[in-house]
PDB file of C-alpha atoms in Angstrom:
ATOM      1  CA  UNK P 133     163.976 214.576 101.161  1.00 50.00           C
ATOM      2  CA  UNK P 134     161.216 212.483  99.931  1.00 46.00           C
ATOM      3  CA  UNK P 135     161.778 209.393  98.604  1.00 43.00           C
ATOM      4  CA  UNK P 136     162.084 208.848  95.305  1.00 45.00           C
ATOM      5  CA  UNK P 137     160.243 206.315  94.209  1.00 45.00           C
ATOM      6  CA  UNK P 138     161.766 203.487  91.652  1.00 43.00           C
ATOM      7  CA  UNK P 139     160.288 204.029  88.685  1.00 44.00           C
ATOM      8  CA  UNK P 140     160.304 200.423  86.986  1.00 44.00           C
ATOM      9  CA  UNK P 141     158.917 199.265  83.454  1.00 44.00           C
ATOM     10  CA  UNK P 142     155.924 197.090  83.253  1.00 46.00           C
ATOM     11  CA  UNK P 143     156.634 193.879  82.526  1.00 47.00           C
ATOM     12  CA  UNK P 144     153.772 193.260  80.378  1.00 48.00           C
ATOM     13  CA  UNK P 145     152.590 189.893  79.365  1.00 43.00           C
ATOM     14  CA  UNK P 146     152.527 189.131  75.938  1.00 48.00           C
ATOM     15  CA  UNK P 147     149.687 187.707  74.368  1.00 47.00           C
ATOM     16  CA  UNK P 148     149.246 183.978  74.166  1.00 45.00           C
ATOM     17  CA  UNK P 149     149.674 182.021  71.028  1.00 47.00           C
ATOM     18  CA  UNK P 150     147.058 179.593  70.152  1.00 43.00           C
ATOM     19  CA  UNK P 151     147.805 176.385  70.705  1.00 41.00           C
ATOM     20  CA  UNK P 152     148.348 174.417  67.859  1.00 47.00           C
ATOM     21  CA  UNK P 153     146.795 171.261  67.878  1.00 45.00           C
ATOM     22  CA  UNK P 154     148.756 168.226  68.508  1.00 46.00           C
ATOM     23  CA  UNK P 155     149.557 164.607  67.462  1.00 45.00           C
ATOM     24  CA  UNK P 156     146.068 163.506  68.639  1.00 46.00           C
ATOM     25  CA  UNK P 157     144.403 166.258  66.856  1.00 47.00           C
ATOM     26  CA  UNK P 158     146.224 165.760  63.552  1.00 47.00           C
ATOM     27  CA  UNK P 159     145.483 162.205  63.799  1.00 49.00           C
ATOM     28  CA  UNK P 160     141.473 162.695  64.248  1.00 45.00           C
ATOM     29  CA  UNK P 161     141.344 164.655  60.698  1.00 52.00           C
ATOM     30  CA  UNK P 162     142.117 161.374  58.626  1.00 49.00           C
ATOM     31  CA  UNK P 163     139.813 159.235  61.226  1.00 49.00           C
ATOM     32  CA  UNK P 164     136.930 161.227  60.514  1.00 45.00           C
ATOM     33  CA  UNK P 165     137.718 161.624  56.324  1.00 46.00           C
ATOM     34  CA  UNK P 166     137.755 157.609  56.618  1.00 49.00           C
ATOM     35  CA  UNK P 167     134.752 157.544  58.482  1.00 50.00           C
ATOM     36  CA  UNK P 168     133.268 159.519  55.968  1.00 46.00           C
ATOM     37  CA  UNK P 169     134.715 157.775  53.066  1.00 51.00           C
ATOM     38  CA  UNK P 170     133.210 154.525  54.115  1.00 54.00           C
ATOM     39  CA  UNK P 171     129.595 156.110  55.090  1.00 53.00           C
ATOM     40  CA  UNK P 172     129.734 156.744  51.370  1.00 48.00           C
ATOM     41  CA  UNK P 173     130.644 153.308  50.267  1.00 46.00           C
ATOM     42  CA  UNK P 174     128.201 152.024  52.207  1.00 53.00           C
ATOM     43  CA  UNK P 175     125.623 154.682  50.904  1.00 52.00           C
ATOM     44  CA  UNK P 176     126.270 153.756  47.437  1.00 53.00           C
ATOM     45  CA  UNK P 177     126.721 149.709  47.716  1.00 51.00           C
ATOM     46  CA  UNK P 178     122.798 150.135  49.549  1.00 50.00           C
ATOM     47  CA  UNK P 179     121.319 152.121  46.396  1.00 50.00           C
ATOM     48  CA  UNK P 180     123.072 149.377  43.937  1.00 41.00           C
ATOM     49  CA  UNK P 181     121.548 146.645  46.256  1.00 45.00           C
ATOM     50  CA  UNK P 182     118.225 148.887  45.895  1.00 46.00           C
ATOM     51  CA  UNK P 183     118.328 148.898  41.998  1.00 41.00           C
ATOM     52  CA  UNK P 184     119.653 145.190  41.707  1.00 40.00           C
ATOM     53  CA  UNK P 185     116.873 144.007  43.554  1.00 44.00           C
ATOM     54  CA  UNK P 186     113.175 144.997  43.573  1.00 44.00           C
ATOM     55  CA  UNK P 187     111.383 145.708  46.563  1.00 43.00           C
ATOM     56  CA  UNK P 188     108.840 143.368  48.329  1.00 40.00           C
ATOM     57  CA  UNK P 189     105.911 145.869  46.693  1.00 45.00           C
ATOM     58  CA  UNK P 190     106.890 145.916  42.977  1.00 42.00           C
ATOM     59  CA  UNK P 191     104.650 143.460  41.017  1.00 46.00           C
ATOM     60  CA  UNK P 192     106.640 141.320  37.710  1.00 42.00           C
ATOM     61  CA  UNK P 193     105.421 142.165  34.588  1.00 43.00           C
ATOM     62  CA  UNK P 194     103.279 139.814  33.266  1.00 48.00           C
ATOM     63  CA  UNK P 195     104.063 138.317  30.537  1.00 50.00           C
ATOM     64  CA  UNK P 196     101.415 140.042  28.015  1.00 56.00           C
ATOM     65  CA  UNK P 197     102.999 143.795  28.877  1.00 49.00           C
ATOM     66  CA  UNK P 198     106.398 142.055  28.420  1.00 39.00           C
ATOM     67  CA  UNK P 199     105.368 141.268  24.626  1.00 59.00           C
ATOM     68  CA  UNK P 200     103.282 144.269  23.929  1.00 49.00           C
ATOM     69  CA  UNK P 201     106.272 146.872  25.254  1.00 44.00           C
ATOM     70  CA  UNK P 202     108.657 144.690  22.514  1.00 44.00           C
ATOM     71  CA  UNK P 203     106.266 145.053  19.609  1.00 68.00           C
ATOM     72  CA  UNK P 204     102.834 146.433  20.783  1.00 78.00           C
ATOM     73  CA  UNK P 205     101.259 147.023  16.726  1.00 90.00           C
ATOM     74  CA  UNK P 206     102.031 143.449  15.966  1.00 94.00           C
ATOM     75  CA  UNK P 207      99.464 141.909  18.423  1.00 96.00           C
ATOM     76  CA  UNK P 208      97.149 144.670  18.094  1.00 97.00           C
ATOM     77  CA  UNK P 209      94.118 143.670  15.804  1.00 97.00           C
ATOM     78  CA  UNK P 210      93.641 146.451  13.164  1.00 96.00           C
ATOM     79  CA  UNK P 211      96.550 147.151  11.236  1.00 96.00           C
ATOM     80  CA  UNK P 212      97.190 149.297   7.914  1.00 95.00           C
ATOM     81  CA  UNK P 213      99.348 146.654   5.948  1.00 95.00           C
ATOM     82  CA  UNK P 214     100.827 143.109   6.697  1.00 96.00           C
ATOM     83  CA  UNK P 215     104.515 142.636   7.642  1.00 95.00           C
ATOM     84  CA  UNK P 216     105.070 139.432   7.237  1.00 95.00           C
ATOM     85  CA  UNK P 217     108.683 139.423   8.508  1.00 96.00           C
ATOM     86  CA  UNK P 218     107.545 140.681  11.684  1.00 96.00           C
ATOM     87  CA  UNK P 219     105.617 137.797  12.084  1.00 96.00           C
ATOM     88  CA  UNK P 220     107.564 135.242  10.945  1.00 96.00           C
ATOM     89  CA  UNK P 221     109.738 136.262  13.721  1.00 96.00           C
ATOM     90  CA  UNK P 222     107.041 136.331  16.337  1.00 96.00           C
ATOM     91  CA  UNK P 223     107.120 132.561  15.516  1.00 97.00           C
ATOM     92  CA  UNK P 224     103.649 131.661  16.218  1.00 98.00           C
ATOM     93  CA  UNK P 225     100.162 130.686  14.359  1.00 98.00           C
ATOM     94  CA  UNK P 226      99.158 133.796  12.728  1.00 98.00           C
ATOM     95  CA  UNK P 227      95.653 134.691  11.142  1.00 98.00           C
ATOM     96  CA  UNK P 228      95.492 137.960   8.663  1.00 98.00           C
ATOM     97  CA  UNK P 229      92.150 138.572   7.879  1.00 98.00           C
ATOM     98  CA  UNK P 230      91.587 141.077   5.160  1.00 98.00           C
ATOM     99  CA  UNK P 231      88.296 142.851   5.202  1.00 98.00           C
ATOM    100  CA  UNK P 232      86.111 145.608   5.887  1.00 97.00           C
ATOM    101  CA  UNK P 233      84.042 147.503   8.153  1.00 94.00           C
ATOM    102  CA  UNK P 234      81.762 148.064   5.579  1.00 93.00           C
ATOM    103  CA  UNK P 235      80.590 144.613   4.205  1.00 95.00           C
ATOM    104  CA  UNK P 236      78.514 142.283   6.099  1.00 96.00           C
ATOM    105  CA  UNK P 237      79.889 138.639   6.460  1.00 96.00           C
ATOM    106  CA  UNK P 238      83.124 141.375   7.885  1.00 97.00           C
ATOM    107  CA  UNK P 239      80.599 143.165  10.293  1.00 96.00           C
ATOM    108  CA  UNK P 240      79.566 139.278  11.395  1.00 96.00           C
ATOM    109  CA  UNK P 241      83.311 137.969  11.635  1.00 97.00           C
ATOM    110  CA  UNK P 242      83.874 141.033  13.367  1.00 98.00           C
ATOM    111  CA  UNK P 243      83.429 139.989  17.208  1.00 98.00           C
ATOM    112  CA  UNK P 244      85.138 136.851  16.660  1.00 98.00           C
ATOM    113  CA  UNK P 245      88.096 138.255  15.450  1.00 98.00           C
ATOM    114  CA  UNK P 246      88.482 140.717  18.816  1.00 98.00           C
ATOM    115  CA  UNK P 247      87.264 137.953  21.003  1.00 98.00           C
ATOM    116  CA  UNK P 248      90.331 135.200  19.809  1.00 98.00           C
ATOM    117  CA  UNK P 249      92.562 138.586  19.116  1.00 98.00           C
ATOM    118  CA  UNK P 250      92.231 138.972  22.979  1.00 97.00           C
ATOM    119  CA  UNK P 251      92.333 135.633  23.904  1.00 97.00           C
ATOM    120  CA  UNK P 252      94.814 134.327  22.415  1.00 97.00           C
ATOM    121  CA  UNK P 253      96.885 137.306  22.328  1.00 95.00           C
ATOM    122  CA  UNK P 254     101.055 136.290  23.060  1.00 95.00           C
ATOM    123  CA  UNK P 255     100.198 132.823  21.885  1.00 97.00           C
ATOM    124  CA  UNK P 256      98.841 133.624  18.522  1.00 98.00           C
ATOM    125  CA  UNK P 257      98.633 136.866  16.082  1.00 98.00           C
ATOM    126  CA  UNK P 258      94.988 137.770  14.849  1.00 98.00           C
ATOM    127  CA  UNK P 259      94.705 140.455  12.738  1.00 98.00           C
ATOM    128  CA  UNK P 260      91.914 142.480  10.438  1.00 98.00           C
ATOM    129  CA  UNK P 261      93.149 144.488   7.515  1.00 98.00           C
ATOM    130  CA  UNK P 262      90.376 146.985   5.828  1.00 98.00           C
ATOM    131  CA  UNK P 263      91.477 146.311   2.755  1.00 97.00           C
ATOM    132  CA  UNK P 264      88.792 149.493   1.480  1.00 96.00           C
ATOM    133  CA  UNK P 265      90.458 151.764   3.336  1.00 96.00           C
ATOM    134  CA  UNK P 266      94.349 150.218   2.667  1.00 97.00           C
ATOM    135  CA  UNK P 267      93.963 149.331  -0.883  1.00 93.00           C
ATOM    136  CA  UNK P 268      97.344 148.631  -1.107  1.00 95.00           C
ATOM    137  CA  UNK P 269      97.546 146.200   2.148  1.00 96.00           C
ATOM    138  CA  UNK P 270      96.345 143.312   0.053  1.00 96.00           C
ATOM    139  CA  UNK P 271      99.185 143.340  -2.457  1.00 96.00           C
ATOM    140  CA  UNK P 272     101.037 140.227  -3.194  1.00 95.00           C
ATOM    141  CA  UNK P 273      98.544 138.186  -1.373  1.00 97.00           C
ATOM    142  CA  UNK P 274      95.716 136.031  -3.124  1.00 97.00           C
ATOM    143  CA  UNK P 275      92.550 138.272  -2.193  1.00 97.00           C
ATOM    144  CA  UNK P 276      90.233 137.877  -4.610  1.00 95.00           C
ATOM    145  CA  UNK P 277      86.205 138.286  -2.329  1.00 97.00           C
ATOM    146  CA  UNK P 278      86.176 139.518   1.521  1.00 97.00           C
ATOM    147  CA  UNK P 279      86.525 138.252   4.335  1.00 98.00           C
ATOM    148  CA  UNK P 280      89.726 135.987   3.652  1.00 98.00           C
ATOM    149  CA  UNK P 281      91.935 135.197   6.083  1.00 98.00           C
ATOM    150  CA  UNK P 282      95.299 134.181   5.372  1.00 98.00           C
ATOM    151  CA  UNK P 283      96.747 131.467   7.434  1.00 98.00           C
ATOM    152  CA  UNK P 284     100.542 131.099   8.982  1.00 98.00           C
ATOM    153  CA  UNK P 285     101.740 128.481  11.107  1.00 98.00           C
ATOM    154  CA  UNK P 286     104.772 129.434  13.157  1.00 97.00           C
ATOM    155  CA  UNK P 287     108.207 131.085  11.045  1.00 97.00           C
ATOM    156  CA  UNK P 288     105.479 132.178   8.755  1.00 96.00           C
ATOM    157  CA  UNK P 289     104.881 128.680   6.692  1.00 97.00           C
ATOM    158  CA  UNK P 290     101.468 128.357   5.057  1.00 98.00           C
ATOM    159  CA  UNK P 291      98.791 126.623   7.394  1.00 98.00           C
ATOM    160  CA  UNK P 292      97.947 122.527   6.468  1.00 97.00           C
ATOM    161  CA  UNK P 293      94.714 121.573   7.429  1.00 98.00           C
ATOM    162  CA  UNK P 294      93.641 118.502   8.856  1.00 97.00           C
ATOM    163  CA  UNK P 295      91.735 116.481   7.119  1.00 96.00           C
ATOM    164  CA  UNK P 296      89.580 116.018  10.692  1.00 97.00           C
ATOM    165  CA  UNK P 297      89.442 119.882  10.775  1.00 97.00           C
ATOM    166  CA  UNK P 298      87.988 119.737   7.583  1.00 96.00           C
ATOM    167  CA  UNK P 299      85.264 116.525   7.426  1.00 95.00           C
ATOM    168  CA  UNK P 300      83.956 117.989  10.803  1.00 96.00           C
ATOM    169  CA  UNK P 301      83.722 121.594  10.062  1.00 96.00           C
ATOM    170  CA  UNK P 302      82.760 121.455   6.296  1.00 94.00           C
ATOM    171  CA  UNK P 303      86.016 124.376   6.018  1.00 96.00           C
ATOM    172  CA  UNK P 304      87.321 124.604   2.370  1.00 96.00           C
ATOM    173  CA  UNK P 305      90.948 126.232   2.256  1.00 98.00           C
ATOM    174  CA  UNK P 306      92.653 127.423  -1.072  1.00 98.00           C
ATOM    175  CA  UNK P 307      96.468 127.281  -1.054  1.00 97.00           C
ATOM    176  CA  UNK P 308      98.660 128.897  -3.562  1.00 98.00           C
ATOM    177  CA  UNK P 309     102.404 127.614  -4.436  1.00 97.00           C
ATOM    178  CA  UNK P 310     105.020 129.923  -6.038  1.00 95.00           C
ATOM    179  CA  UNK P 311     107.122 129.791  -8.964  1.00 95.00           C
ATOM    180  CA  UNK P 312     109.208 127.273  -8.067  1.00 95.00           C
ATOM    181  CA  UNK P 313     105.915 124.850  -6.899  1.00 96.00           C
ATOM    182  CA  UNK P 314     105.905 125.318  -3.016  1.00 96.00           C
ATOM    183  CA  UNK P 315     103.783 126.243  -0.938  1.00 97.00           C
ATOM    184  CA  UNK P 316     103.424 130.244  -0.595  1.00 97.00           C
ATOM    185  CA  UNK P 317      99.731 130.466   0.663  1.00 98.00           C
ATOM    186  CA  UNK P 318      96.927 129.285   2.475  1.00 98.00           C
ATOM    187  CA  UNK P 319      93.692 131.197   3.235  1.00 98.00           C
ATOM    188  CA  UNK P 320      89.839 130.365   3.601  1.00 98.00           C
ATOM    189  CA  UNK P 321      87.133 132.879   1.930  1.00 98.00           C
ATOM    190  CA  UNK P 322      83.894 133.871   3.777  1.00 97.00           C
ATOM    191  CA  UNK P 323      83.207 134.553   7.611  1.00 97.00           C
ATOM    192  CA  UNK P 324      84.223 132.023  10.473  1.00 98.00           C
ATOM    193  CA  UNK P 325      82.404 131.245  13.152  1.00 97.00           C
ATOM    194  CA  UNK P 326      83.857 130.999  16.717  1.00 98.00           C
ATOM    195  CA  UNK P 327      83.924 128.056  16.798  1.00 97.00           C
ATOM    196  CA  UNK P 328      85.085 127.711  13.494  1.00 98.00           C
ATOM    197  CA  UNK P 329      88.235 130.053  14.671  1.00 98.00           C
ATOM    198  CA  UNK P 330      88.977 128.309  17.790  1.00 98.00           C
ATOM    199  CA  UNK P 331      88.888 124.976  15.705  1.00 98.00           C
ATOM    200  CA  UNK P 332      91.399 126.336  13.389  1.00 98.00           C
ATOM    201  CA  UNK P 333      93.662 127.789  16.012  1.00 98.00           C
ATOM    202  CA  UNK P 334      93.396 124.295  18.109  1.00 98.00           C
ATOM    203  CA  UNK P 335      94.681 122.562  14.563  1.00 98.00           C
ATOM    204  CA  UNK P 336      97.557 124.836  14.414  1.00 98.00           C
ATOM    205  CA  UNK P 337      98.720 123.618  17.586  1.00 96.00           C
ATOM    206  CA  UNK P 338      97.715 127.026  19.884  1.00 95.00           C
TER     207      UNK P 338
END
């Protein structure tokens, strides 16, 4: 007889399970969410820094862009009407010169008003008003001939003249009180000189 040979079942080996990951490994998830959460603080504590504090490169604004951005029309020389609020608040010596570009003393006055409008622009408010083309710009002030300028010291009081200002310069001012008797206006009729105009500005304390 042959032998019969045992006929056994395979054992077979079942598959392995994947490991599942450990203490250590549960531990390194919140490590690395804190590391992440504090790359992030960081991040955002750098780009406050960034925006509290200008760089080396950025140049300050100077202090003529810092009044022109607040109210850019009120230092600018031509204007279409007067506001005299506006610069009563500016609170500094302000000239108003109502004109035209038509008549000649205006055409003569003309470079002296854009010479002291640029000079002494922030410190003082110089202004020309075509009073031909803005017929109504003149109303409620005492313009009778052109060129007159209307003169404000600072808060928008009418301009006193010196009598120094005056004996030197040969200047003759009209002033105007209200109703009640005080003091509403000052101007001065006719074309200034430069000189004349710094004078002027000098005696209102600019």
């Amino acid at each position: 007889m042959s032998k019969k040979q045992k006929s056994g079942k395979r054992r077979e080996t079942p598959p392995a399970k994947p490991v599942r990951g450990g203490a250590s490994q549960r531990k390194a998830r919140p490590i690395l969410v804190a590391a992440v959460a504090i790359l992030v603080v960081i991040a955002g504590l750098w780009g406050v820094k960034g925006l509290a504090e200008p760089g080396a490169d950025a140049e300050p604004a100077s202090e003529d862009a810092a009044i022109a951005g607040s109210s850019s029309e009120l230092w600018d020389l031509s204007a279409k009407s007067v506001d005299m609020d506006a610069i009563a608040e500016a609170n500094v010596p302000a000239i108003v010169d109502f004109g035209s570009d038509s008549c000649i003393p205006c055409k003569q006055m003309a470079p002296v008003l854009k010479k002291s409008n640029e000079e002494m622009r922030g410190r003082a408010i110089v202004k020309f008003v075509d009073v031909w083309k803005y017929t109504d710009a003149a109303d409620g002030f005492p313009v009778q001939v052109i060129p007159t300028q209307v003169l404000m010291m600072p808060g928008g009081d009418p301009y006193e003249p010196s009598e120094e200002l005056t004996a030197k310069y040969g200047l003759q001012f009209s002033q105007y009180t209200d109703n009640s008797g005080n003091l509403a206006f000052t101007t001065h009729q006719g074309a200034l000189t430069q000189e004349q105009m710094d004078a002027i500005l000098a005696d209102m304390g600019v």
